[in-house]
Coordinates of C-alpha atoms and ligand atoms in Angstrom, one line a residue:
X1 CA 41.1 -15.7 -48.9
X2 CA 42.7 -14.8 -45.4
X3 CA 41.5 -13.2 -42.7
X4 CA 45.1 -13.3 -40.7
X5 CA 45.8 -10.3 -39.0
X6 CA 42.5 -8.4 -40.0
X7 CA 40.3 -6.9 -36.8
X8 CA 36.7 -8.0 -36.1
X9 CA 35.2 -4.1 -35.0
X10 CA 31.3 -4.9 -36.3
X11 CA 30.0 -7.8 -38.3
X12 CA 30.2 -5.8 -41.0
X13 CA 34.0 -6.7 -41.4
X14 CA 33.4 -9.8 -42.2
X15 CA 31.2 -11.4 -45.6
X16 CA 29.0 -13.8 -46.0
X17 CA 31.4 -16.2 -47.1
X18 CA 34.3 -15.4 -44.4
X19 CA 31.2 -15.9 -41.8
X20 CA 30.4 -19.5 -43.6
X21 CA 34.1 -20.6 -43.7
X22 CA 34.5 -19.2 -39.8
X23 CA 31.6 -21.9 -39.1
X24 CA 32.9 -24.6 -41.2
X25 CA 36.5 -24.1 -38.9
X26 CA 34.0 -24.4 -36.2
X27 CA 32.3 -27.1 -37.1
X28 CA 35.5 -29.3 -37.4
X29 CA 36.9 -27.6 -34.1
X30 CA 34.0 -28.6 -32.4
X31 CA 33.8 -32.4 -33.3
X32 CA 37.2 -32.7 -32.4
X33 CA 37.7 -30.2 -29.4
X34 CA 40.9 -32.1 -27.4
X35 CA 42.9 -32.3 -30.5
X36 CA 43.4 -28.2 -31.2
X37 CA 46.5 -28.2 -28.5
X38 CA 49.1 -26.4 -30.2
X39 CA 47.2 -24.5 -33.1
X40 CA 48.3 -21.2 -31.2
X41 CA 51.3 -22.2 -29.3
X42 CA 53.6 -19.5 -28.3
X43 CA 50.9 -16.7 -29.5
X44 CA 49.6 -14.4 -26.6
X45 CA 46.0 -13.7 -26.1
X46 CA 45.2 -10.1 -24.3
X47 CA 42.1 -10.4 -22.8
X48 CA 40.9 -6.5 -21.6
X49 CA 37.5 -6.5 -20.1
X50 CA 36.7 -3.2 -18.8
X51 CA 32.8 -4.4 -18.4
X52 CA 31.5 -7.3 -16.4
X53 CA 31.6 -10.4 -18.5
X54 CA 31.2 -14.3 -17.7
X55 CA 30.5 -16.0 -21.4
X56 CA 32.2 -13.4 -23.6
X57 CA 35.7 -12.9 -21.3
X58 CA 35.4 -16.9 -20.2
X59 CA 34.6 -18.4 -23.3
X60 CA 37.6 -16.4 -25.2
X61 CA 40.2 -17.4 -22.7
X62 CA 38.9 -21.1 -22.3
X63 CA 39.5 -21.3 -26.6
X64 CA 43.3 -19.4 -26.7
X65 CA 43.9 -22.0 -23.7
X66 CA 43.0 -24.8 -25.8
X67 CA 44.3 -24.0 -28.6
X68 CA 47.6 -24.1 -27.0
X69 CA 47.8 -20.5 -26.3
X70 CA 48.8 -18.3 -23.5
X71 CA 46.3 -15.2 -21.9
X72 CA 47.2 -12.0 -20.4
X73 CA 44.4 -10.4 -18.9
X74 CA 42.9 -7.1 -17.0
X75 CA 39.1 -7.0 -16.1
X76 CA 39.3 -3.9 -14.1
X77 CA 39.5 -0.7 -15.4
X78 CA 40.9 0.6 -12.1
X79 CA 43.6 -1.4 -12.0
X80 CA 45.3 0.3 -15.9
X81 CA 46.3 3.5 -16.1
X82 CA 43.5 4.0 -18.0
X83 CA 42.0 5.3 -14.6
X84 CA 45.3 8.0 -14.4
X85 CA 44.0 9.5 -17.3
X86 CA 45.9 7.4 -20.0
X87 CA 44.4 6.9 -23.4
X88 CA 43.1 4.1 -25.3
X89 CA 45.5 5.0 -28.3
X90 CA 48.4 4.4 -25.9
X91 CA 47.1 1.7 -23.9
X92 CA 46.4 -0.3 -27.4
X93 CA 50.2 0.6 -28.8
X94 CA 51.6 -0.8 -25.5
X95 CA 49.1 -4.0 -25.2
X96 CA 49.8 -4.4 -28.7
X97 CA 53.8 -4.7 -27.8
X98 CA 53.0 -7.6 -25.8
X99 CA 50.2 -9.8 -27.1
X100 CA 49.5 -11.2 -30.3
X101 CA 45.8 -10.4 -30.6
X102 CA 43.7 -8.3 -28.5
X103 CA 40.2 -9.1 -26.9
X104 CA 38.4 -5.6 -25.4
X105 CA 35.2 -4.9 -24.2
X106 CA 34.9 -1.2 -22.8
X107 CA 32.3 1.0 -22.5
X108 CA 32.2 3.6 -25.1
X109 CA 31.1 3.1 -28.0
X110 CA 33.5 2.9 -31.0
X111 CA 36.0 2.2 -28.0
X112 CA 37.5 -1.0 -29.6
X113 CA 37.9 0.5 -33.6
X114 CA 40.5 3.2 -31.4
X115 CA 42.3 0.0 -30.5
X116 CA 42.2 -1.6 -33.8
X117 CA 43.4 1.8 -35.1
X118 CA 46.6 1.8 -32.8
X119 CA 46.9 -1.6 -31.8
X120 CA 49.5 -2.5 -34.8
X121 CA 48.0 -6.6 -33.9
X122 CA 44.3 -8.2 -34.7
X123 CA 41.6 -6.6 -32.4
X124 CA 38.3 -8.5 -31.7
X125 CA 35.4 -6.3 -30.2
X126 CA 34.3 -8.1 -27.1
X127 CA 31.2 -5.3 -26.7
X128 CA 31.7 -1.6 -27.2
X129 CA 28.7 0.1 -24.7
X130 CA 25.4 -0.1 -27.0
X131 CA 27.0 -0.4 -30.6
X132 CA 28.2 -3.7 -31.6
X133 CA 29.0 -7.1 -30.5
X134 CA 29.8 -9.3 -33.3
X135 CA 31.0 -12.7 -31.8
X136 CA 28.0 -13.0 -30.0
X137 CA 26.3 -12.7 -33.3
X138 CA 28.3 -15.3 -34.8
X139 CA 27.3 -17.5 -32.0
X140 CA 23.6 -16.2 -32.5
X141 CA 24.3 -17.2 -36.3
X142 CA 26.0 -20.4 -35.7
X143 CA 23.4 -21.6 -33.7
X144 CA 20.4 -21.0 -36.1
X145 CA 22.2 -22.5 -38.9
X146 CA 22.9 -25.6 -36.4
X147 CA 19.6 -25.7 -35.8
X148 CA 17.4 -24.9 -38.9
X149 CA 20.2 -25.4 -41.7
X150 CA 19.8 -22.4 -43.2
X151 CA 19.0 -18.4 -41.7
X152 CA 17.8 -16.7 -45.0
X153 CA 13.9 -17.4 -45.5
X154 CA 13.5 -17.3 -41.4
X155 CA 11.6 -15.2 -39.3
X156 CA 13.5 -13.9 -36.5
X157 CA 11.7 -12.3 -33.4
X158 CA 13.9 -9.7 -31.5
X159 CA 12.4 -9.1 -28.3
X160 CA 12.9 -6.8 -25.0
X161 CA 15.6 -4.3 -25.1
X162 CA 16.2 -3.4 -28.5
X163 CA 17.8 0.3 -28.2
X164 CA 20.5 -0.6 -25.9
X165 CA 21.3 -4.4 -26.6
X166 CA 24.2 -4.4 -28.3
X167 CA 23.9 -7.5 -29.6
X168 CA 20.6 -6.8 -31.1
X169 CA 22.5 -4.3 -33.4
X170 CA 24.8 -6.8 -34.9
X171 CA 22.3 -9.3 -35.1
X172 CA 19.9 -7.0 -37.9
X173 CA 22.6 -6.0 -39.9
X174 CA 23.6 -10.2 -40.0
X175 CA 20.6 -11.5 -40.0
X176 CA 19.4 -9.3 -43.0
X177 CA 22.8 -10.3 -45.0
X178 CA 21.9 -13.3 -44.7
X179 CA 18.1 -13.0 -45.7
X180 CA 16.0 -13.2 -43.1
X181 CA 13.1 -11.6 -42.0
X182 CA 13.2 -9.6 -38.8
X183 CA 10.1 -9.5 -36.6
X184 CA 10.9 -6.1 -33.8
X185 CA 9.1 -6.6 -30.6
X186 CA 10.8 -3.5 -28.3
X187 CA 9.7 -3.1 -24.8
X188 CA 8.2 0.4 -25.2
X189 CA 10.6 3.1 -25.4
X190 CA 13.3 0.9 -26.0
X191 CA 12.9 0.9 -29.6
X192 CA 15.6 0.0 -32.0
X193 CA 17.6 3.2 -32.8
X194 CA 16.5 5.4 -35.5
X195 CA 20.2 4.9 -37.3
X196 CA 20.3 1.3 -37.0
X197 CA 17.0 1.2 -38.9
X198 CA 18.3 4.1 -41.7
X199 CA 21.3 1.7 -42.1
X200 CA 19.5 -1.6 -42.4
X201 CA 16.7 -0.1 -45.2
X202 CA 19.6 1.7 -47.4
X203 CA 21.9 -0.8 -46.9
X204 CA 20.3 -3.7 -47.1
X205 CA 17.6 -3.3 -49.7
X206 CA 15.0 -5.3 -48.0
X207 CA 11.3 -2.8 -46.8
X208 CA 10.7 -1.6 -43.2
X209 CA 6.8 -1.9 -42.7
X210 CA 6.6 0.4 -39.3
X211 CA 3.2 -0.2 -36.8
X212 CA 1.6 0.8 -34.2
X213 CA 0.4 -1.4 -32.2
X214 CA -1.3 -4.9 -33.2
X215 CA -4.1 -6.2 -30.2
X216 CA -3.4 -9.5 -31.7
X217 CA 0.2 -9.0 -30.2
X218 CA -1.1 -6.9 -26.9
X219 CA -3.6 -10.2 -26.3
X220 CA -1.0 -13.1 -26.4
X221 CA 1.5 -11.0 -23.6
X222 CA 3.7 -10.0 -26.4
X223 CA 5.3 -6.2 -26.4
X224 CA 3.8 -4.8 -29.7
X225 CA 5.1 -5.5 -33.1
X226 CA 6.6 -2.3 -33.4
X227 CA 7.8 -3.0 -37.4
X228 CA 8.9 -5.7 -39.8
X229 CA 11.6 -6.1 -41.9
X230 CA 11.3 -7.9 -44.8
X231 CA 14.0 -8.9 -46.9
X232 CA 14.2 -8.6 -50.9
X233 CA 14.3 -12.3 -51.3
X234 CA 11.0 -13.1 -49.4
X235 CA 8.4 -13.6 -51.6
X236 CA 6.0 -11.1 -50.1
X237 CA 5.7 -7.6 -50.0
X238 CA 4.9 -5.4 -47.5
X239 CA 3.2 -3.4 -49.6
X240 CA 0.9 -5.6 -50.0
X241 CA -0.1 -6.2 -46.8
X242 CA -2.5 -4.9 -44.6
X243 CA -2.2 -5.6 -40.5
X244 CA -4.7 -8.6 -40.9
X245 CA -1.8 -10.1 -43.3
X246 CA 0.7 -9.3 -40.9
X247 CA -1.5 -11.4 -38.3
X248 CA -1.6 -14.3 -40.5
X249 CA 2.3 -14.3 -41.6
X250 CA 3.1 -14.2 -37.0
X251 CA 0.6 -17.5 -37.3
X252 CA 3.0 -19.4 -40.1
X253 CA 4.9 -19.3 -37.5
X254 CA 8.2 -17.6 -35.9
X255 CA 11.9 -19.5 -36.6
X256 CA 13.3 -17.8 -32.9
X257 CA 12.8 -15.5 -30.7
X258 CA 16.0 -13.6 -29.4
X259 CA 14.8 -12.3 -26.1
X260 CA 17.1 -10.1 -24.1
X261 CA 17.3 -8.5 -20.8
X262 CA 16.6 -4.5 -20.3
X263 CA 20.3 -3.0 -20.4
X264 CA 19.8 -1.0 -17.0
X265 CA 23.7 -0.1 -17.0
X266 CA 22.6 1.8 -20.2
X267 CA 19.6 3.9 -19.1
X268 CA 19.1 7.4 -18.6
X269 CA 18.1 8.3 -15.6
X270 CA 14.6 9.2 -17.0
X271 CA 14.5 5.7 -18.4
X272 CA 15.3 4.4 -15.3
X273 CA 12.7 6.1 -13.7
X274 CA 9.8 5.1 -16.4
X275 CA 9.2 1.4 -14.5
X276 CA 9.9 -0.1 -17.2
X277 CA 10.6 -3.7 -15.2
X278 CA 6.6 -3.6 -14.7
X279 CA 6.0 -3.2 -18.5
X280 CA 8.8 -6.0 -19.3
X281 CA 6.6 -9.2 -20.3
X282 CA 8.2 -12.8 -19.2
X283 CA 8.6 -15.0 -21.5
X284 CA 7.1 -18.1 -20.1
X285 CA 5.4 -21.9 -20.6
X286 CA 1.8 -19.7 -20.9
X287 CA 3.5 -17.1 -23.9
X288 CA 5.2 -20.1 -26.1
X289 CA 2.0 -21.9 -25.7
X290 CA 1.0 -19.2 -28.2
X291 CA 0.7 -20.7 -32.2
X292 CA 3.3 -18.4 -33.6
X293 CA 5.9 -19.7 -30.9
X294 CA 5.0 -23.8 -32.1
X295 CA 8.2 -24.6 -33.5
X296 CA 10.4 -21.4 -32.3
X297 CA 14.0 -21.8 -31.2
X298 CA 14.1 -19.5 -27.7
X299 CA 17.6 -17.9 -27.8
X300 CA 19.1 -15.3 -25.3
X301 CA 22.6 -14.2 -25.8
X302 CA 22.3 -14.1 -21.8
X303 CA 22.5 -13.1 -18.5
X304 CA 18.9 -13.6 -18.2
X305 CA 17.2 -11.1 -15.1
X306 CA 13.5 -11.6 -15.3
X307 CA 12.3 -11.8 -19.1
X308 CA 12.7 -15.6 -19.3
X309 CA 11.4 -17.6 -16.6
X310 CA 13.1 -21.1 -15.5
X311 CA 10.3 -22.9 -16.4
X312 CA 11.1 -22.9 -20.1
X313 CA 14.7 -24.1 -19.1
X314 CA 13.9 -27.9 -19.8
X315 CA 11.7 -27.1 -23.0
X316 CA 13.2 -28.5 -26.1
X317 CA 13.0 -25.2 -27.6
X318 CA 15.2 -23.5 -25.4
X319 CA 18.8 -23.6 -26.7
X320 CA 20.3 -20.2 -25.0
X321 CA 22.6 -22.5 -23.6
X322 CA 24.3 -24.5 -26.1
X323 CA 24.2 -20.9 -27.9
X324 CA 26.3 -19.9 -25.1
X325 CA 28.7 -23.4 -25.1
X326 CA 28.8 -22.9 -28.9
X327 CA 30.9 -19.3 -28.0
X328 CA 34.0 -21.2 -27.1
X329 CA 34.7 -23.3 -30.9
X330 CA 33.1 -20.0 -32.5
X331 CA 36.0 -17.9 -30.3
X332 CA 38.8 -21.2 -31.4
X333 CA 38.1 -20.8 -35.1
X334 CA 38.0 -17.0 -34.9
X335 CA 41.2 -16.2 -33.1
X336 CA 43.1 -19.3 -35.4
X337 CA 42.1 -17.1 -38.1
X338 CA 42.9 -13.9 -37.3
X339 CA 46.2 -15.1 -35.7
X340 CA 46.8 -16.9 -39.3
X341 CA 47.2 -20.3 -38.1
X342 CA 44.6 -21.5 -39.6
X343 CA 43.3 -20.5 -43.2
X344 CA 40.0 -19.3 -44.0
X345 CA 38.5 -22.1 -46.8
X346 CA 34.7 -21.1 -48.3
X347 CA 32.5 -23.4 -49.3
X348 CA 30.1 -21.9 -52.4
X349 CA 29.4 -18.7 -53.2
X350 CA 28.9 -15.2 -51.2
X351 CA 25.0 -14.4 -51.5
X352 CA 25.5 -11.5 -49.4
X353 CA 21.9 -9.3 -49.2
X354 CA 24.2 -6.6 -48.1
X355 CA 25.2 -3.9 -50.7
X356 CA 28.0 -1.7 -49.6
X357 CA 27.8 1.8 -49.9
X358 CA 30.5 4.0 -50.6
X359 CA 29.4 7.3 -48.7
X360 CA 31.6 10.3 -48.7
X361 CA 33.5 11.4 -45.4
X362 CA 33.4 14.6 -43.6
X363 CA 36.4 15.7 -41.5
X364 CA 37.1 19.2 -41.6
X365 CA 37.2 20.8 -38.3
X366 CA 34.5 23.1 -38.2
X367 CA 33.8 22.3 -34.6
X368 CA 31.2 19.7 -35.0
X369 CA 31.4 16.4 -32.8
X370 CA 29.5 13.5 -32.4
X371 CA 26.4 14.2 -29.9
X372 CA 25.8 10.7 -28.8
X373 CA 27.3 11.2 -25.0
X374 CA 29.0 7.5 -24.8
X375 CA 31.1 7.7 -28.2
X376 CA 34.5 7.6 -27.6
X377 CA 35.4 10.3 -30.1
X378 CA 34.2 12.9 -27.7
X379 CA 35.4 11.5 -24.2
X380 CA 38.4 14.2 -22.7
X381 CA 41.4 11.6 -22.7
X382 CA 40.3 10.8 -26.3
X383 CA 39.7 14.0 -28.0
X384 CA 43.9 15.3 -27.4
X385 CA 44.6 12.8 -30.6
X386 CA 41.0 11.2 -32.3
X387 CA 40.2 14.1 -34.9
X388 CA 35.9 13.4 -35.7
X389 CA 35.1 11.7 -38.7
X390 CA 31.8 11.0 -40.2
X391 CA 30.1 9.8 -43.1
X392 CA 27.1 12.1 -45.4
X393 CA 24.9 8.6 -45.4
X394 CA 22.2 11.3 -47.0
X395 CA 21.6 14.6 -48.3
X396 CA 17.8 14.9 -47.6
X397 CA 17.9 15.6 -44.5
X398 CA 21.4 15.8 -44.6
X399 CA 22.6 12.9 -42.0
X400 CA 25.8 12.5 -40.5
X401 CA 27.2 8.8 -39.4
X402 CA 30.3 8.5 -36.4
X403 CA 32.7 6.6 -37.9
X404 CA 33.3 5.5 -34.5
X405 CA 30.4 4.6 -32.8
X406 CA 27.7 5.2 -36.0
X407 CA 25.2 7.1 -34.7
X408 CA 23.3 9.1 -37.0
X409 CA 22.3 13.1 -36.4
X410 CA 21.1 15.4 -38.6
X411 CA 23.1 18.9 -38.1
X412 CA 21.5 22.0 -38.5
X413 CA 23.7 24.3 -40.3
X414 CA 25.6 24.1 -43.6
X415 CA 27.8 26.5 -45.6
X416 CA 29.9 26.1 -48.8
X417 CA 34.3 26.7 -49.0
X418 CA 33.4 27.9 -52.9
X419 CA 30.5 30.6 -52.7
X420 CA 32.5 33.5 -50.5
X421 CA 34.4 33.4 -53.5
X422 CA 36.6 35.7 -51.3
X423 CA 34.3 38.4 -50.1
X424 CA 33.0 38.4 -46.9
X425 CA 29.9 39.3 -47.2
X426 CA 29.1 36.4 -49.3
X427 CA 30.3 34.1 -46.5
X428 CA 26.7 33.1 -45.5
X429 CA 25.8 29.4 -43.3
X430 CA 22.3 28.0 -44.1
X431 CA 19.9 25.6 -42.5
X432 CA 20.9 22.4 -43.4
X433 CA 17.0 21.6 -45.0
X434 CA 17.2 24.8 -46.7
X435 CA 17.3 24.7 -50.8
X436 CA 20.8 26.5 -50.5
X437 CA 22.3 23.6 -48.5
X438 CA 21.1 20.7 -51.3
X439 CA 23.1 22.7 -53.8
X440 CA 26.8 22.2 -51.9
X441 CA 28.7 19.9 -53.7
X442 CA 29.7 17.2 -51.1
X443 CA 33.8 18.3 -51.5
X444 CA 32.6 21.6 -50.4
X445 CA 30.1 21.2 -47.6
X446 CA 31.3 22.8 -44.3
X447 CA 28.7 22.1 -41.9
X448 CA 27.8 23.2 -38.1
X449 CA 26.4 22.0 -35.1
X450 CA 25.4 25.5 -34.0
X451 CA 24.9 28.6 -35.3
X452 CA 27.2 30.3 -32.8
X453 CA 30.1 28.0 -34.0
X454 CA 29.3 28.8 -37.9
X455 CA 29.9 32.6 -36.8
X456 CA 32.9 31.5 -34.5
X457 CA 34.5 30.5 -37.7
X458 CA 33.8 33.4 -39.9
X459 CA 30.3 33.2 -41.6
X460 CA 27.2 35.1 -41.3
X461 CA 23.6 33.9 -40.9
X462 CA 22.0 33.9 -45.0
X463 CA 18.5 35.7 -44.8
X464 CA 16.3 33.1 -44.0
X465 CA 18.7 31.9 -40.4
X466 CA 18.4 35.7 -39.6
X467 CA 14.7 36.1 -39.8
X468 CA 14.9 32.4 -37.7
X469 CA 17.0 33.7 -34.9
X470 CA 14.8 37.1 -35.2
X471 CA 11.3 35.0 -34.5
X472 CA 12.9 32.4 -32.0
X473 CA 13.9 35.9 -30.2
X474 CA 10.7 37.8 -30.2
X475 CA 9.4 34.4 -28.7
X476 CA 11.3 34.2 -26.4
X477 CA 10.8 37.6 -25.3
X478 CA 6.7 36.9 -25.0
Ligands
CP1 N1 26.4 -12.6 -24.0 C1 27.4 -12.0 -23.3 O1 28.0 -11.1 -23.8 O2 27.5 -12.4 -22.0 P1 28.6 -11.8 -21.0 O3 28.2 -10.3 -20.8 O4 28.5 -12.6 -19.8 O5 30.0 -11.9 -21.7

């Protein structure tokens, strides 16, 4: 198996066993480090870094330069002619006329598939605004395995800002692929994403026990456990178990808590204004004194603000460093095997807990666009050439996913290209919940954001939209 000239856009894109043979490479880079001169002479490294970055921009550039490669770099957005209005497409067809891989990390979200799209070279996503960060996950990976042998069987605590961290999303959809259990402790209203957590349940066959709010948790300075995931292999159920159980399982113990850092850069400006600092606990000497925390690895895929206090630094449970000095072998073996200098060699076999769903794919223009405000699909120098693409993930409600940035929505409005059969008057849109809209055949679903854009394209409200639009009128008018 190769993985030469393939792009790394989400963890997804890579299997269990590429993952395994990526840390075996990494393992032998490691323990040798000096001797990996020359590996990528005469390749080019573009390293585009259009958000601040010290471990992710550093890290890459410190492995092409030992592996004997050369770096071309722009950390400033300003300074491309992305800020005269250029787009991404055409930046990533230039860039990818002069280097030999590229590195991005940009803002928007879907941002660095557009570049793998055009690029014509490998493209590695370096962060792409709240979606995905997948090297950081392999260093997250890497580092458990280091540390505890194996991931599947652990329980993983996630911890802080789990709507915007980027690298939280990567880390669920790896960590359940590779059987663990995932513990969610969001600072309040930063909750894990409502498509993130669709994805992980259909995809990934483990349960998804949702709770309130456990004192146990409130007591020991922990945010609430706001839900488990529990993966198929684990030997208990959640159906099985009552809160009290759930108290008992966080006692056995937790294998590592990920904390990370609210995502300010990220917030709205309502979140901004919900002091959301104040309700941010710190995790300190007092909090891993705690019995669940007895034999926990902390991680942080860092910078670190005020959720982990220095104290904890010199504990032997802290390893957020070496999980940050274990990014530049991860970066070696990664861009040796994209670049195809070095082949990909798997030890044993691919027990992947994932299980790939092939959904169908909506891309008729009927006007609809992905509402998340940061996807790239929908930015103005974007739209001129990226045509919207999503996949039906579910019928009931019917749910959209970006192929870009995979966000989830649920659109309101559905009509069928058979039932006109020709005649206007038949040429009716439904709700999208309604028992009309389950009966479209999936080749023939035309569906709406709005119901002013169903009639902009030619179709008339069916009965039950009309006496809709007539009551959401009359109360409007009291
Ligand atoms: N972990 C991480 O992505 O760090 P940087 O933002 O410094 O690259």
């Amino acid at each position: 198996m190769a993985l030469a000239n393939s792009s790394l856009v989400t963890i997804d894109d890579l299997s269990n066993g590429e993952i395994e043979g990526l840390f075996s490479l990494t393992d032998k880079m490691a323990g040798a480090m000096n001797e990996q001169f020359g590996i990528c002479r005469g390749k080019i490294m573009a390293s585009l870094f259009f958000e601040p970055s010290t471990r992710t921009r550093l890290s890459f550039e410190t492995a092409m330069h030992r592996l004997g490669g050369s770096v071309i770099t722009a950390a400033d957005i300003g300074a491309t002619s992305l800020s005269k209005g250029e787009s991404i497409a055409d930046m990533a067809r230039v860039v990818g006329s002069y280097a030999d891989i590229i590195v991005i990390r940009h803002p928007w979200e879907g941002a660095a598939k557009v570049v793998a799209d055009y690029a014509g070279v490998p493209v590695i996503n370096a962060g792409d605004g709240g979606h995905q960060h997948p090297t950081q996950t392999l260093c997250d990976l890497y580092t458990i395995k280091k540390e505890r042998q194996s991931i599947k069987g652990l329980k993983i605590a996630l911890w802080g800002d789990l709507k915007y961290g980027r690298t939280i999303h990567s880390l669920i959809f790896a960590l359940a692929k590779f059987g663990a259990d995932i513990l969610f402790f969001p600072s309040p209203g930063l909750e894990v994403p409502e498509h993130v957590i669709k994805k992980l349940i259909i995809e990934y066959g483990g349960e998804l026990e949702k709770y309130a709010a456990l004192g146990q948790t409130v007591k020991d300075g922990l945010f609430p456990l706001d839900a488990i995931y529990q993966t198929p292999s684990s030997p208990h159920q959640l159906a099985m178990m009552s809160d009290i159980n759930i108290e008992v399982e966080l006692k056995t113990g937790v294998d590592a808590l990920y904390v990370t850092r609210p995502q300010r850069e990220r917030f709205t400006a309502g979140e901004e204004n919900q002091e959301l600092k104040e309700s941010y606990p710190v995790v300190d000497k007092r909090l891993l004194k705690g019995k669940a925390f007895r034999k926990t690895l902390v991680m942080h895929p860092l910078p670190r603000v005020d959720e982990l206090a220095y104290e904890v630094d010199a504990d032997p449970r802290s390893i957020y460093f070496k999980q940050a000095a274990r990014g530049v072998p991860i970066r070696m073996a990664l861009l040796a095997l994209l670049l195809g200098t070095r082949q990909l060699s798997i030890p044993g076999e691919d027990d992947s807990f994932s299980q790939p769903t092939d959904y169908p794919v909506y891309r008729r223009d009927s006007g609809i666009s992905c509402p998340n405000p940061r996807c790239v699909s929908i930015q103005k120098t974007e739209t001129k050439y990226i045509k919207p693409e999503f996949k039906v993930v579910d019928r009931q409600p019917l749910t959209l996913r970006c192929i870009y940035c995979e966000h989830g929505f649920e659109p309101e409005y559905v009509a069928s290209s058979d039932w006109h059969e020709g005649k206007l008057a038949n040429k009716k849109y439904h709700r999208a919940d309604s028992h009309w809209a389950k009966k479209i055949r999936a080749e023939n679903l035309i569906i709406f954001d709005s119901g002013s854009n169903a009639e902009a394209h030619g179709f008339k409200p069916s009965q039950s939209v009309s006496a809709e639009q007539r009551r959401n009128s009359d109360a409007e008018q009291k």
